[in-house]
GROMACS .gro file of C-alpha atoms in nm:
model
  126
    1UNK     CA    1  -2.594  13.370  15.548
    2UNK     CA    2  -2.202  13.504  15.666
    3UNK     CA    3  -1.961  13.370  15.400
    4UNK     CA    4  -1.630  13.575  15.423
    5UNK     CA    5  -1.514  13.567  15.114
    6UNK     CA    6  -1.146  13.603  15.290
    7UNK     CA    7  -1.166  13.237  15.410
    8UNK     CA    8  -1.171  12.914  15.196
    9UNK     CA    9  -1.435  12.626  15.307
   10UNK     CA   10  -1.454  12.224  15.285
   11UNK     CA   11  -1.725  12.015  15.198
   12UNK     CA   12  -1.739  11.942  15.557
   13UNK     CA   13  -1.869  12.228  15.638
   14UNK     CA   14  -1.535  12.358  15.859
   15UNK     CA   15  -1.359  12.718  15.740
   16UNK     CA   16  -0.969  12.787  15.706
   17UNK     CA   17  -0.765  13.074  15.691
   18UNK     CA   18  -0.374  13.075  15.643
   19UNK     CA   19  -0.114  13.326  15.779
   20UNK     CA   20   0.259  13.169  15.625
   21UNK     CA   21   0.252  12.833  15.733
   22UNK     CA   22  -0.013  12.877  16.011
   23UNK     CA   23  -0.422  12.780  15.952
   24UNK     CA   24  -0.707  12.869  16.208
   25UNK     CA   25  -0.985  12.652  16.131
   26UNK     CA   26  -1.382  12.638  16.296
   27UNK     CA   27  -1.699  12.537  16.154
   28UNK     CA   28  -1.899  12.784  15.963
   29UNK     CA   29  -2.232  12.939  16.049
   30UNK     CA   30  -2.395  12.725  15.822
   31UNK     CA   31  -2.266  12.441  16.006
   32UNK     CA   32  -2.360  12.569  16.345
   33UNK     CA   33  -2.628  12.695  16.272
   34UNK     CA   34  -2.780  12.342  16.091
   35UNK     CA   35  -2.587  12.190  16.442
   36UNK     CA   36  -2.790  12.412  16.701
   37UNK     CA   37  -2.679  12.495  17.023
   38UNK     CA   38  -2.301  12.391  17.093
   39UNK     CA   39  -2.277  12.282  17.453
   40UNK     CA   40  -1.911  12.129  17.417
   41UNK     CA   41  -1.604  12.126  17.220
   42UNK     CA   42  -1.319  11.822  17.203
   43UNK     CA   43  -1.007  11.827  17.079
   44UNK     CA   44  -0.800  11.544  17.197
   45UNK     CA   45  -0.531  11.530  16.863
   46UNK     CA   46  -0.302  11.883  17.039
   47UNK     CA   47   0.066  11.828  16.934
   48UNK     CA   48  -0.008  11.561  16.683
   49UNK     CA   49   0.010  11.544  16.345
   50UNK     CA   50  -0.316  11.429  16.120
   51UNK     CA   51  -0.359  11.393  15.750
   52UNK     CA   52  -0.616  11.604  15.540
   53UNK     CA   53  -0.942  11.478  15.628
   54UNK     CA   54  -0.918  11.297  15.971
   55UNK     CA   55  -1.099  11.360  16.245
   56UNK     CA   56  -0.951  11.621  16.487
   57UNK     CA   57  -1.211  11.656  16.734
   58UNK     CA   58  -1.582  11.683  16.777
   59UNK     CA   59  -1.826  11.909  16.839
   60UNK     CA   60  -2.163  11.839  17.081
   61UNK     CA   61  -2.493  12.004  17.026
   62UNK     CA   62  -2.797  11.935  17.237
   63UNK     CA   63  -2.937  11.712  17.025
   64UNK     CA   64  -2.613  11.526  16.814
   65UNK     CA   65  -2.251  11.532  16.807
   66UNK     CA   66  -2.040  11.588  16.488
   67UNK     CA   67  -1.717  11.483  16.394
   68UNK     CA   68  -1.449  11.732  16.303
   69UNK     CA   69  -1.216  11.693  16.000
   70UNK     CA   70  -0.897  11.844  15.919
   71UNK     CA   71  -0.872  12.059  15.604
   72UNK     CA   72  -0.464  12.024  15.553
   73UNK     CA   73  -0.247  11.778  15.682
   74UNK     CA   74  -0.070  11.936  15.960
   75UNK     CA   75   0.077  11.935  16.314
   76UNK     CA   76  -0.223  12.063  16.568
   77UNK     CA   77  -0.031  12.322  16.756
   78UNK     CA   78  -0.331  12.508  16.989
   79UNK     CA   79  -0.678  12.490  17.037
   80UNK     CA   80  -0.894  12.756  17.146
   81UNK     CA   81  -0.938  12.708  17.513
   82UNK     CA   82  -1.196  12.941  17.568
   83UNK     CA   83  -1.416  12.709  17.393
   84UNK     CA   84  -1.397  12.516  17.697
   85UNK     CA   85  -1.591  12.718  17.935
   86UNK     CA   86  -1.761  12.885  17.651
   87UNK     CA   87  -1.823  12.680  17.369
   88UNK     CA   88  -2.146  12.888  17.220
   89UNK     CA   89  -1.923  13.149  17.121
   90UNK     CA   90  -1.913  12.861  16.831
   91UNK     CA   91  -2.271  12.959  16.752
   92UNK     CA   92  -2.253  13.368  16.862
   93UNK     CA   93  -1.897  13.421  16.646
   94UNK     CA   94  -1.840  13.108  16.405
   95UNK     CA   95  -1.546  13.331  16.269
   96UNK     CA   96  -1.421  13.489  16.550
   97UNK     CA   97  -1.425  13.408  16.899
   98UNK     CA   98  -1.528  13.043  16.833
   99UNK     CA   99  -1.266  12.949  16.601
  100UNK     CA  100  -1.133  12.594  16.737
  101UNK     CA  101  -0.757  12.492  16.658
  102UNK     CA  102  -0.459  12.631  16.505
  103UNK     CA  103  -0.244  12.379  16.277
  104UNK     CA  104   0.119  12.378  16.105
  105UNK     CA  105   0.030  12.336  15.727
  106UNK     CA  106   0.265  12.051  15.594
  107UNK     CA  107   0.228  12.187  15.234
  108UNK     CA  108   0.111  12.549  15.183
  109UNK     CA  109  -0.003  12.478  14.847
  110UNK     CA  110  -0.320  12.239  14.951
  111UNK     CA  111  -0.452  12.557  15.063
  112UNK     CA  112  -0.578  12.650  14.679
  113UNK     CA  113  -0.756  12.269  14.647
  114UNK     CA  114  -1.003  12.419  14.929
  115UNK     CA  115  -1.340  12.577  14.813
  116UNK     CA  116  -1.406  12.938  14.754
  117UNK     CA  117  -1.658  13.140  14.887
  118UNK     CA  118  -1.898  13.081  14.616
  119UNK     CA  119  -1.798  12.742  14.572
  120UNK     CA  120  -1.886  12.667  14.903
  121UNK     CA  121  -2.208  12.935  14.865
  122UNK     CA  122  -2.318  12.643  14.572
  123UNK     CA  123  -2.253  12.315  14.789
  124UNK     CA  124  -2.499  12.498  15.072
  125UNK     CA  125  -2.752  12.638  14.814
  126UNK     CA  126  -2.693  13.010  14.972
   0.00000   0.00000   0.00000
């Protein structure tokens, strides 16, 4: 199972990485994977600003839809727009290409309250 131990995790299953004040977040493969084919990605919270843990979007798979939660309180300030016309690159490149939104970290420090690698290796029995 692909765990970057560069990355911190959530029990929910979504991955974070922070440049200065800037996260990308997506799901990781052992979400997508459990998920199955992603046919559709919604993000309807662009340009507004959620607390740690609310829903930010959600993601569709054939067979269920997920909600998405929010690692850090932030300000949403892009999503990934090829997601729209290509939303298994979710499943193909959890960590890459199907990253989903961008957000303005309202306190930098939350970061270190996220899971590790192996902490998050643990909570998924890898």
């Amino acid at each position: 199972m692909n765990i970057p131990t560069n990355l911190k995790y959530t029990k929910d299953h979504e991955w974070i990485s922070l440049e200065g004040d800037v996260a990308t977040v997506g799901i990781t493969h052992f979400a997508q994977k459990e998920l199955g084919d992603i046919v559709y990605v919604e993000v309807e919270t662009l340009d507004q600003t959620l607390e740690k843990d609310e829903v930010f979007g959600t993601v569709e798979a054939v067979k269920t839809v997920s909600d998405l939660f929010l690692p850090l309180a932030g300000e949403i300030i892009e999503f990934n727009d090829a997601l729209e016309s290509t939303p298994e690159a979710v499943n193909s490149d959890p960590y890459g290409a199907g990253w989903m939104i961008k957000i303005k970290v309202s306190d930098v420090a939350d970061y270190d309250s996220l899971l590790t690698s192996e902490a998050y290796k643990e909570l998924i029995g890898a």
